[in-house]
Amino acid sequence: MFEGVEATRPGQKSVHHYRSFQSQRKIANAGGSSLRWMVESIAQGVSLVKLILRNKEYEVKPGMTLLSALEKINVVPESVIATRNGEMILDDEILKDNDVIKLIAVISGG
Amino acid sequence: MKCKKCGAKASVNMRQHKLALCTEHYLEWVPEQTERFIQKYEMFTHHEKILVAVSGGKDSLSLWDILVRLGYQADGLYLGLGIDGGINYSHESQRLAQKFADEHNLKLHVVDIEKEYGQPIPVLAEISHRGYGKPCAVCGLAKRHEMNRIARDLGYDVLATGHNLDDEAAVLFGNTLSWSAEYLLRQGPVLPASDGLARKVKPLCRFYEREMTAYCLLRSIEYIYEECPFAEGSQSIYYKELLNQLETTRPGAKLTFYLRFLEARKRGDLFVEQKLEHAHLHACPKCGQPTTTDDFCSFCRMMEKVSSASTS
């Protein structure tokens, strides 16, 4: 549905798990339980939710809302629109196993 | 979240209005609101000819689409700036503007800066040494000059641009930080026509940037997603990001910031309006467009410099 508006900036894709500055503190405070969960999940073959913004990819746990996921990866919700399978989704949408969420940056100008 | 009008699944949630709408009702709501703003700020009528400045981006293409849906006589103007940046930026944006015009059977005027003035924008900036190593100042100056020239030369009543609320709030924020009184007094949804200057209007000035992106996506309008290569790290983008952080925790903050400013300006609460009278305009001896200087306007001075550098 949204062909032609996805990120096309050249460059190697890098995967950023949700260990951003804020989350790193949370992980530290929680004694590393989130990190352990992720390692265990990968070992057990549990799926993650993938979020893609321009040339960056992030992964979060399924079962959280879009708003929580954006907070986890330090993306300002006002600055993006999220789509799943070409359909726009809102902040309260629960993200499920294997979801691929494309985040469309809305800020432009110079 | 449900659509407030029909109860179907909502596609867009506008927290500042406490309003969520489904695709169908959102695509009805945007033109209705635009018409309301056009009338509220007395921008233009259905009898007037409108020239829409089209960049190939989401805002200008949305504006053109909305005006045509509302039945206005709106033609497009695309300015070829000659920006490549390794992504064919100008070429791609022109292709998308032309594609939209062709698909909707609309008239698009195309003006190429390099053909008109001998050099593309980045080279003009380099030669004229304006803008601290970036061509953005020259780009803005050339766009304002050319849009005004063409609107007047081709007999349009009004020039419409796709500035949204985030654009306006970012400019307002910047001008407030530096207390640029003269700029603050000039900012608004309508800049009336005066000697040599076409009327300029911003019909999207009360829509968030996010809403215009949503409109484009839901209308399946193909727009240039890539940022101008020179816009990266710009001040206006930085201000927009700051304001969006504020908006996330205080929904409606951007809208209130802009609307309260317009109200205060209208009441004359901000500054002494008489200051504007000191800004006497003169006709540039070369191009005839109004300028605050007694000699050539900024654009013609820049072009003089470019000509001198090219011949030396």
Tab-separated table of C-alpha atoms in Angstrom:
chain	number	residue	atom	x	y	z
A	1	MET	CA	0.000	0.000	0.000
A	2	PHE	CA	2.770	2.430	0.846
A	3	GLU	CA	5.203	1.500	-1.870
A	4	GLY	CA	7.725	4.163	-2.671
A	5	VAL	CA	7.752	5.805	0.721
A	6	GLU	CA	9.932	3.364	2.582
A	7	ALA	CA	13.493	4.242	3.511
A	8	THR	CA	15.902	3.961	0.652
A	9	ARG	CA	18.960	5.591	2.179
A	10	PRO	CA	21.974	3.505	1.246
A	11	GLY	CA	24.086	1.992	3.951
A	12	GLN	CA	24.461	-1.155	5.915
A	13	LYS	CA	21.561	-2.093	8.160
A	14	SER	CA	22.345	-2.314	11.807
A	15	VAL	CA	20.269	-4.160	14.383
A	16	HIS	CA	19.640	-2.270	17.603
A	17	HIS	CA	18.086	-4.376	20.328
A	18	TYR	CA	16.168	-2.411	22.898
A	19	ARG	CA	19.202	-1.762	25.052
A	20	SER	CA	19.077	1.988	24.604
A	21	PHE	CA	20.382	4.291	27.342
A	22	GLN	CA	17.121	4.289	29.247
A	23	SER	CA	16.589	0.568	28.855
A	24	GLN	CA	20.154	-0.162	29.835
A	25	ARG	CA	19.460	1.522	33.135
A	26	LYS	CA	16.272	-0.515	33.499
A	27	ILE	CA	18.157	-3.701	32.734
A	28	ALA	CA	20.785	-2.795	35.289
A	29	ASN	CA	18.123	-1.993	37.854
A	30	ALA	CA	16.306	-5.232	37.153
A	31	GLY	CA	19.458	-7.247	37.558
A	32	GLY	CA	19.669	-8.000	33.853
A	33	SER	CA	16.364	-9.889	33.721
A	34	SER	CA	15.329	-8.321	30.382
A	35	LEU	CA	18.618	-9.228	28.787
A	36	ARG	CA	18.363	-12.740	30.213
A	37	TRP	CA	14.824	-12.981	28.821
A	38	MET	CA	16.039	-12.018	25.370
A	39	VAL	CA	18.921	-14.496	25.404
A	40	GLU	CA	16.591	-17.256	26.664
A	41	SER	CA	13.948	-16.318	24.110
A	42	ILE	CA	16.387	-16.557	21.253
A	43	ALA	CA	17.677	-19.899	22.596
A	44	GLN	CA	14.110	-21.234	22.851
A	45	GLY	CA	13.161	-19.943	19.432
A	46	VAL	CA	10.614	-17.405	20.764
A	47	SER	CA	9.833	-14.689	18.215
A	48	LEU	CA	10.459	-11.005	18.706
A	49	VAL	CA	8.795	-7.953	17.229
A	50	LYS	CA	10.882	-6.090	14.705
A	51	LEU	CA	10.597	-2.307	14.265
A	52	ILE	CA	12.225	-0.630	11.284
A	53	LEU	CA	12.946	3.102	11.085
A	54	ARG	CA	14.820	4.287	7.988
A	55	ASN	CA	17.971	2.109	7.920
A	56	LYS	CA	17.779	0.940	11.535
A	57	GLU	CA	16.152	-2.143	12.977
A	58	TYR	CA	15.097	-2.705	16.581
A	59	GLU	CA	13.659	-5.715	18.380
A	60	VAL	CA	11.287	-5.813	21.346
A	61	LYS	CA	9.217	-8.398	23.199
A	62	PRO	CA	5.776	-9.242	21.855
A	63	GLY	CA	2.788	-8.418	24.053
A	64	MET	CA	3.556	-4.776	24.668
A	65	THR	CA	1.743	-1.822	23.120
A	66	LEU	CA	3.211	0.167	20.261
A	67	LEU	CA	3.620	3.122	22.622
A	68	SER	CA	5.647	1.017	25.084
A	69	ALA	CA	7.774	-0.328	22.242
A	70	LEU	CA	8.546	3.191	20.996
A	71	GLU	CA	9.505	4.237	24.515
A	72	LYS	CA	11.776	1.182	24.773
A	73	ILE	CA	13.670	2.065	21.636
A	74	ASN	CA	13.751	5.799	22.428
A	75	VAL	CA	11.714	6.929	19.449
A	76	VAL	CA	9.430	9.928	20.045
A	77	PRO	CA	5.891	8.710	19.206
A	78	GLU	CA	4.912	12.099	17.777
A	79	SER	CA	7.703	11.869	15.206
A	80	VAL	CA	6.616	8.628	13.511
A	81	ILE	CA	3.652	6.803	12.051
A	82	ALA	CA	3.633	3.023	12.489
A	83	THR	CA	2.390	0.576	9.869
A	84	ARG	CA	1.927	-3.182	10.020
A	85	ASN	CA	1.297	-5.052	6.781
A	86	GLY	CA	0.672	-1.719	5.087
A	87	GLU	CA	-1.995	-0.615	7.578
A	88	MET	CA	-1.540	2.234	10.034
A	89	ILE	CA	-1.651	1.219	13.683
A	90	LEU	CA	-2.152	3.357	16.784
A	91	ASP	CA	-0.323	3.659	20.092
A	92	ASP	CA	-2.578	1.206	21.953
A	93	GLU	CA	-2.053	-1.632	19.451
A	94	ILE	CA	-0.620	-4.776	21.066
A	95	LEU	CA	2.414	-6.041	19.158
A	96	LYS	CA	2.404	-9.758	18.428
A	97	ASP	CA	4.975	-12.477	17.687
A	98	ASN	CA	6.751	-11.954	14.378
A	99	ASP	CA	5.202	-8.551	13.768
A	100	VAL	CA	7.253	-6.309	11.508
A	101	ILE	CA	6.438	-2.669	12.234
A	102	LYS	CA	7.573	-0.065	9.745
A	103	LEU	CA	8.017	3.352	11.296
A	104	ILE	CA	7.609	6.253	8.911
A	105	ALA	CA	9.426	9.406	9.996
A	106	VAL	CA	7.155	12.433	9.706
A	107	ILE	CA	9.634	15.293	10.212
A	108	SER	CA	10.875	17.039	7.113
A	109	GLY	CA	12.310	20.385	6.177
A	110	GLY	CA	15.540	22.231	6.557
B	1	MET	CA	-9.247	2.753	19.451
B	2	LYS	CA	-12.549	3.494	17.676
B	3	CYS	CA	-13.542	6.156	15.175
B	4	LYS	CA	-15.488	8.879	16.964
B	5	LYS	CA	-17.893	9.190	14.031
B	6	CYS	CA	-18.762	5.598	13.159
B	7	GLY	CA	-17.203	3.315	15.778
B	8	ALA	CA	-15.028	1.438	13.243
B	9	LYS	CA	-11.355	0.823	13.946
B	10	ALA	CA	-9.527	4.169	13.972
B	11	SER	CA	-6.530	4.817	11.710
B	12	VAL	CA	-5.517	8.210	13.074
B	13	ASN	CA	-5.610	9.518	16.627
B	14	MET	CA	-5.225	13.256	17.177
B	15	ARG	CA	-4.633	13.609	20.880
B	16	GLN	CA	-4.632	17.410	20.722
B	17	HIS	CA	-8.267	17.295	19.532
B	18	LYS	CA	-9.215	14.152	21.530
B	19	LEU	CA	-10.339	12.797	18.172
B	20	ALA	CA	-9.713	9.385	16.592
B	21	LEU	CA	-11.017	8.683	13.088
B	22	CYS	CA	-11.181	5.772	10.667
B	23	THR	CA	-9.647	6.120	7.214
B	24	GLU	CA	-12.891	7.126	5.515
B	25	HIS	CA	-13.789	9.799	8.050
B	26	TYR	CA	-10.224	11.088	8.318
B	27	LEU	CA	-10.091	11.638	4.561
B	28	GLU	CA	-13.336	13.612	4.821
B	29	TRP	CA	-12.253	15.542	7.904
B	30	VAL	CA	-8.972	16.923	6.468
B	31	PRO	CA	-10.533	18.795	3.500
B	32	GLU	CA	-13.398	20.014	5.703
B	33	GLN	CA	-10.920	21.507	8.152
B	34	THR	CA	-8.802	22.968	5.364
B	35	GLU	CA	-11.872	24.718	3.945
B	36	ARG	CA	-12.632	26.051	7.418
B	37	PHE	CA	-9.111	27.511	7.735
B	38	ILE	CA	-9.232	28.995	4.217
B	39	GLN	CA	-12.423	30.835	5.145
B	40	LYS	CA	-11.410	31.748	8.696
B	41	TYR	CA	-8.190	33.435	7.570
B	42	GLU	CA	-9.747	34.733	4.291
B	43	MET	CA	-7.060	33.111	2.181
B	44	PHE	CA	-8.817	32.969	-1.197
B	45	THR	CA	-12.121	32.274	-2.915
B	46	HIS	CA	-13.252	29.784	-5.532
B	47	HIS	CA	-13.012	32.552	-8.160
B	48	GLU	CA	-9.287	33.096	-7.672
B	49	LYS	CA	-6.389	31.344	-9.397
B	50	ILE	CA	-4.032	29.594	-7.004
B	51	LEU	CA	-0.428	28.617	-7.620
B	52	VAL	CA	0.669	25.790	-5.306
B	53	ALA	CA	4.407	25.524	-4.636
B	54	VAL	CA	5.018	21.800	-5.065
B	55	SER	CA	8.252	20.193	-3.905
B	56	GLY	CA	7.307	16.522	-4.307
B	57	GLY	CA	7.089	16.218	-0.512
B	58	LYS	CA	4.107	15.097	1.536
B	59	ASP	CA	2.821	18.524	2.535
B	60	SER	CA	2.767	20.254	-0.827
B	61	LEU	CA	1.314	17.239	-2.643
B	62	SER	CA	-1.335	16.854	0.066
B	63	LEU	CA	-2.186	20.541	-0.217
B	64	TRP	CA	-2.575	20.314	-3.971
B	65	ASP	CA	-4.723	17.200	-3.619
B	66	ILE	CA	-6.955	18.816	-0.981
B	67	LEU	CA	-7.439	22.062	-2.922
B	68	VAL	CA	-8.399	20.148	-6.047
B	69	ARG	CA	-10.791	17.952	-4.047
B	70	LEU	CA	-12.370	21.141	-2.675
B	71	GLY	CA	-12.888	22.417	-6.230
B	72	TYR	CA	-10.337	25.245	-6.248
B	73	GLN	CA	-8.472	26.314	-9.421
B	74	ALA	CA	-5.019	25.198	-8.359
B	75	ASP	CA	-1.987	24.768	-10.616
B	76	GLY	CA	1.420	23.608	-9.418
B	77	LEU	CA	4.883	25.136	-9.528
B	78	TYR	CA	7.971	22.973	-9.200
B	79	LEU	CA	11.381	24.617	-8.811
B	80	GLY	CA	14.301	22.477	-9.948
B	81	LEU	CA	17.044	23.253	-7.449
B	82	GLY	CA	19.709	20.947	-8.838
B	83	ILE	CA	20.344	19.074	-5.585
B	84	ASP	CA	21.738	15.587	-5.986
B	85	GLY	CA	23.327	14.553	-2.684
B	86	GLY	CA	24.040	11.083	-4.026
B	87	ILE	CA	20.322	10.235	-4.082
B	88	ASN	CA	19.168	12.165	-7.153
B	89	TYR	CA	17.112	14.299	-4.792
B	90	SER	CA	15.857	16.982	-7.183
B	91	HIS	CA	15.357	14.576	-10.056
B	92	GLU	CA	13.301	12.219	-7.902
B	93	SER	CA	11.203	14.961	-6.322
B	94	GLN	CA	10.425	16.409	-9.764
B	95	ARG	CA	9.432	12.964	-11.023
B	96	LEU	CA	6.973	12.556	-8.147
B	97	ALA	CA	5.512	16.048	-8.576
B	98	GLN	CA	5.065	15.403	-12.297
B	99	LYS	CA	3.570	11.958	-11.639
B	100	PHE	CA	0.969	13.462	-9.313
B	101	ALA	CA	0.111	16.158	-11.878
B	102	ASP	CA	-0.207	13.632	-14.706
B	103	GLU	CA	-2.333	11.220	-12.687
B	104	HIS	CA	-4.746	14.004	-11.715
B	105	ASN	CA	-4.602	15.817	-15.048
B	106	LEU	CA	-3.277	19.014	-13.449
B	107	LYS	CA	-1.014	21.754	-14.778
B	108	LEU	CA	2.511	21.811	-13.333
B	109	HIS	CA	4.891	24.671	-14.179
B	110	VAL	CA	8.517	23.588	-13.951
B	111	VAL	CA	11.295	26.135	-13.523
B	112	ASP	CA	14.888	24.951	-13.424
B	113	ILE	CA	17.202	27.246	-11.475
B	114	GLU	CA	20.288	26.138	-13.413
B	115	LYS	CA	18.620	26.861	-16.765
B	116	GLU	CA	17.392	30.251	-15.531
B	117	TYR	CA	20.532	31.402	-13.718
B	118	GLY	CA	23.363	29.274	-15.048
B	119	GLN	CA	24.104	27.268	-11.892
B	120	PRO	CA	22.256	24.933	-9.533
B	121	ILE	CA	21.604	26.026	-5.949
B	122	PRO	CA	24.652	24.345	-4.324
B	123	VAL	CA	26.986	26.075	-6.796
B	124	LEU	CA	25.235	29.440	-6.382
B	125	ALA	CA	25.753	29.069	-2.634
B	126	GLU	CA	29.400	28.198	-3.055
B	127	ILE	CA	30.130	31.107	-5.368
B	128	SER	CA	28.164	33.687	-3.394
B	129	HIS	CA	29.593	32.554	-0.011
B	130	ARG	CA	26.191	32.810	1.662
B	131	GLY	CA	24.910	30.480	4.355
B	132	TYR	CA	27.889	29.303	6.390
B	133	GLY	CA	28.887	26.379	4.197
B	134	LYS	CA	25.339	25.125	3.574
B	135	PRO	CA	23.161	26.085	0.596
B	136	CYS	CA	19.937	26.362	2.661
B	137	ALA	CA	19.972	30.169	2.944
B	138	VAL	CA	20.537	30.578	-0.807
B	139	CYS	CA	17.903	27.930	-1.489
B	140	GLY	CA	15.315	29.733	0.635
B	141	LEU	CA	16.143	33.101	-0.906
B	142	ALA	CA	15.981	31.768	-4.468
B	143	LYS	CA	12.724	29.911	-3.815
B	144	ARG	CA	11.009	32.985	-2.341
B	145	HIS	CA	12.246	35.134	-5.223
B	146	GLU	CA	11.241	32.711	-7.953
B	147	MET	CA	7.878	31.737	-6.483
B	148	ASN	CA	6.903	35.389	-6.235
B	149	ARG	CA	8.194	36.191	-9.725
B	150	ILE	CA	6.362	33.320	-11.360
B	151	ALA	CA	3.101	33.822	-9.456
B	152	ARG	CA	3.029	37.430	-10.644
B	153	ASP	CA	4.325	36.802	-14.175
B	154	LEU	CA	1.726	34.123	-14.791
B	155	GLY	CA	-1.126	36.125	-13.296
B	156	TYR	CA	-1.999	34.022	-10.269
B	157	ASP	CA	-3.976	35.681	-7.479
B	158	VAL	CA	-2.319	33.816	-4.676
B	159	LEU	CA	0.656	31.603	-3.902
B	160	ALA	CA	-0.057	28.656	-1.589
B	161	THR	CA	2.604	26.718	0.263
B	162	GLY	CA	2.350	23.466	2.207
B	163	HIS	CA	3.663	24.751	5.548
B	164	ASN	CA	2.139	22.709	8.364
B	165	LEU	CA	1.798	23.508	12.054
B	166	ASP	CA	5.122	21.897	12.923
B	167	ASP	CA	6.866	24.124	10.366
B	168	GLU	CA	5.167	27.183	11.804
B	169	ALA	CA	5.771	26.198	15.423
B	170	ALA	CA	9.468	25.541	14.726
B	171	VAL	CA	9.875	28.961	13.087
B	172	LEU	CA	7.964	30.593	15.920
B	173	PHE	CA	10.105	28.778	18.484
B	174	GLY	CA	13.310	29.925	16.778
B	175	ASN	CA	12.147	33.513	16.464
B	176	THR	CA	10.989	33.528	20.075
B	177	LEU	CA	14.314	32.213	21.319
B	178	SER	CA	16.026	35.134	19.621
B	179	TRP	CA	13.127	37.594	20.115
B	180	SER	CA	13.177	38.496	16.443
B	181	ALA	CA	10.349	41.002	16.681
B	182	GLU	CA	10.151	41.860	12.997
B	183	TYR	CA	9.918	38.209	11.969
B	184	LEU	CA	7.364	37.470	14.676
B	185	LEU	CA	5.144	40.279	13.427
B	186	ARG	CA	5.243	38.919	9.884
B	187	GLN	CA	4.459	35.296	10.685
B	188	GLY	CA	0.931	34.127	10.011
B	189	PRO	CA	-1.362	32.034	7.803
B	190	VAL	CA	-1.657	34.887	5.268
B	191	LEU	CA	0.890	37.388	4.040
B	192	PRO	CA	-1.233	39.955	2.168
B	193	ALA	CA	-0.268	41.121	-1.298
B	194	SER	CA	1.589	44.397	-1.499
B	195	ASP	CA	3.405	46.275	-4.247
B	196	GLY	CA	5.374	43.661	-6.112
B	197	LEU	CA	4.573	40.844	-3.716
B	198	ALA	CA	1.971	38.175	-4.390
B	199	ARG	CA	-0.367	37.139	-1.573
B	200	LYS	CA	1.022	34.102	0.224
B	201	VAL	CA	-1.115	31.634	2.153
B	202	LYS	CA	-0.570	28.484	4.227
B	203	PRO	CA	-3.821	26.483	4.253
B	204	LEU	CA	-2.253	23.559	6.192
B	205	CYS	CA	-0.880	25.721	8.995
B	206	ARG	CA	-3.115	24.119	11.621
B	207	PHE	CA	-2.426	20.486	10.757
B	208	TYR	CA	0.346	18.587	12.489
B	209	GLU	CA	3.092	17.207	10.267
B	210	ARG	CA	2.052	13.746	11.432
B	211	GLU	CA	-1.476	14.357	10.151
B	212	MET	CA	-0.243	15.323	6.706
B	213	THR	CA	1.907	12.192	6.552
B	214	ALA	CA	-1.155	10.158	7.492
B	215	TYR	CA	-3.196	11.916	4.803
B	216	CYS	CA	-0.598	11.095	2.137
B	217	LEU	CA	-0.406	7.458	3.195
B	218	LEU	CA	-4.165	7.001	3.361
B	219	ARG	CA	-4.667	8.747	0.004
B	220	SER	CA	-1.841	6.623	-1.493
B	221	ILE	CA	-0.003	9.753	-2.639
B	222	GLU	CA	3.572	8.864	-3.501
B	223	TYR	CA	5.915	11.513	-2.101
B	224	ILE	CA	9.649	11.899	-1.639
B	225	TYR	CA	10.424	10.278	1.703
B	226	GLU	CA	14.110	11.044	1.667
B	227	GLU	CA	15.154	14.210	3.410
B	228	CYS	CA	16.954	16.929	1.441
B	229	PRO	CA	20.633	15.913	1.831
B	230	PHE	CA	21.417	19.385	3.176
B	231	ALA	CA	18.631	19.348	5.792
B	232	GLU	CA	20.368	16.843	8.041
B	233	GLY	CA	21.236	18.446	11.359
B	234	SER	CA	19.351	21.622	10.549
B	235	GLN	CA	18.082	23.911	13.272
B	236	SER	CA	14.444	23.646	12.208
B	237	ILE	CA	14.510	19.848	12.423
B	238	TYR	CA	16.103	20.081	15.851
B	239	TYR	CA	13.347	22.436	17.022
B	240	LYS	CA	10.688	20.116	15.620
B	241	GLU	CA	12.151	17.204	17.553
B	242	LEU	CA	12.181	19.245	20.753
B	243	LEU	CA	8.573	20.317	20.242
B	244	ASN	CA	7.529	16.730	19.540
B	245	GLN	CA	9.050	15.632	22.838
B	246	LEU	CA	6.973	18.320	24.515
B	247	GLU	CA	3.880	17.233	22.577
B	248	THR	CA	4.312	13.613	23.666
B	249	THR	CA	3.973	14.533	27.322
B	250	ARG	CA	1.619	17.488	26.782
B	251	PRO	CA	-0.754	16.770	23.903
B	252	GLY	CA	-1.791	19.990	22.209
B	253	ALA	CA	1.282	21.970	23.296
B	254	LYS	CA	2.345	22.746	19.707
B	255	LEU	CA	-1.143	23.787	18.656
B	256	THR	CA	-1.597	26.016	21.699
B	257	PHE	CA	1.838	27.590	21.208
B	258	TYR	CA	0.967	28.592	17.641
B	259	LEU	CA	-2.680	29.561	18.088
B	260	ARG	CA	-2.089	31.656	21.209
B	261	PHE	CA	0.675	33.452	19.324
B	262	LEU	CA	-1.693	34.250	16.443
B	263	GLU	CA	-4.329	35.500	18.892
B	264	ALA	CA	-1.834	37.663	20.770
B	265	ARG	CA	-0.440	39.080	17.558
B	266	LYS	CA	-3.917	39.892	16.283
B	267	ARG	CA	-4.775	41.708	19.505
B	268	GLY	CA	-1.512	43.653	19.264
B	269	ASP	CA	-0.359	42.237	22.604
B	270	LEU	CA	3.095	41.183	21.465
B	271	PHE	CA	4.873	44.223	20.103
B	272	VAL	CA	4.066	47.712	18.926
B	273	GLU	CA	2.679	47.194	15.446
B	274	GLN	CA	3.912	50.615	14.253
B	275	LYS	CA	7.371	49.108	13.969
B	276	LEU	CA	6.311	47.542	10.701
B	277	GLU	CA	5.850	50.978	9.179
B	278	HIS	CA	9.605	51.501	9.349
B	279	ALA	CA	10.135	48.597	6.980
B	280	HIS	CA	9.800	50.664	3.795
B	281	LEU	CA	10.059	48.639	0.625
B	282	HIS	CA	11.708	49.827	-2.584
B	283	ALA	CA	11.670	48.327	-6.050
B	284	CYS	CA	14.919	46.587	-6.963
B	285	PRO	CA	16.454	48.485	-9.940
B	286	LYS	CA	17.260	45.185	-11.638
B	287	CYS	CA	14.332	42.787	-11.193
B	288	GLY	CA	11.705	45.201	-9.895
B	289	GLN	CA	10.728	43.079	-6.895
B	290	PRO	CA	10.354	44.809	-3.520
B	291	THR	CA	13.352	45.011	-1.220
B	292	THR	CA	14.152	46.761	2.035
B	293	THR	CA	17.506	47.982	0.722
B	294	ASP	CA	17.921	51.107	-1.415
B	295	ASP	CA	19.950	49.223	-3.986
B	296	PHE	CA	19.584	45.806	-5.649
B	297	CYS	CA	17.614	43.126	-3.753
B	298	SER	CA	19.450	40.280	-1.993
B	299	PHE	CA	18.811	37.875	-4.848
B	300	CYS	CA	20.163	40.216	-7.548
B	301	ARG	CA	23.185	41.077	-5.385
B	302	MET	CA	23.900	37.379	-5.060
B	303	MET	CA	23.563	36.884	-8.808
B	304	GLU	CA	25.891	39.842	-9.462
B	305	LYS	CA	28.467	38.139	-7.305
B	306	VAL	CA	27.962	34.885	-9.162
B	307	SER	CA	28.346	36.641	-12.535
B	308	SER	CA	31.513	38.454	-11.407
B	309	ALA	CA	33.024	35.219	-10.124
B	310	SER	CA	32.146	33.375	-13.332
B	311	THR	CA	33.710	35.992	-15.608
B	312	SER	CA	36.869	36.519	-13.531
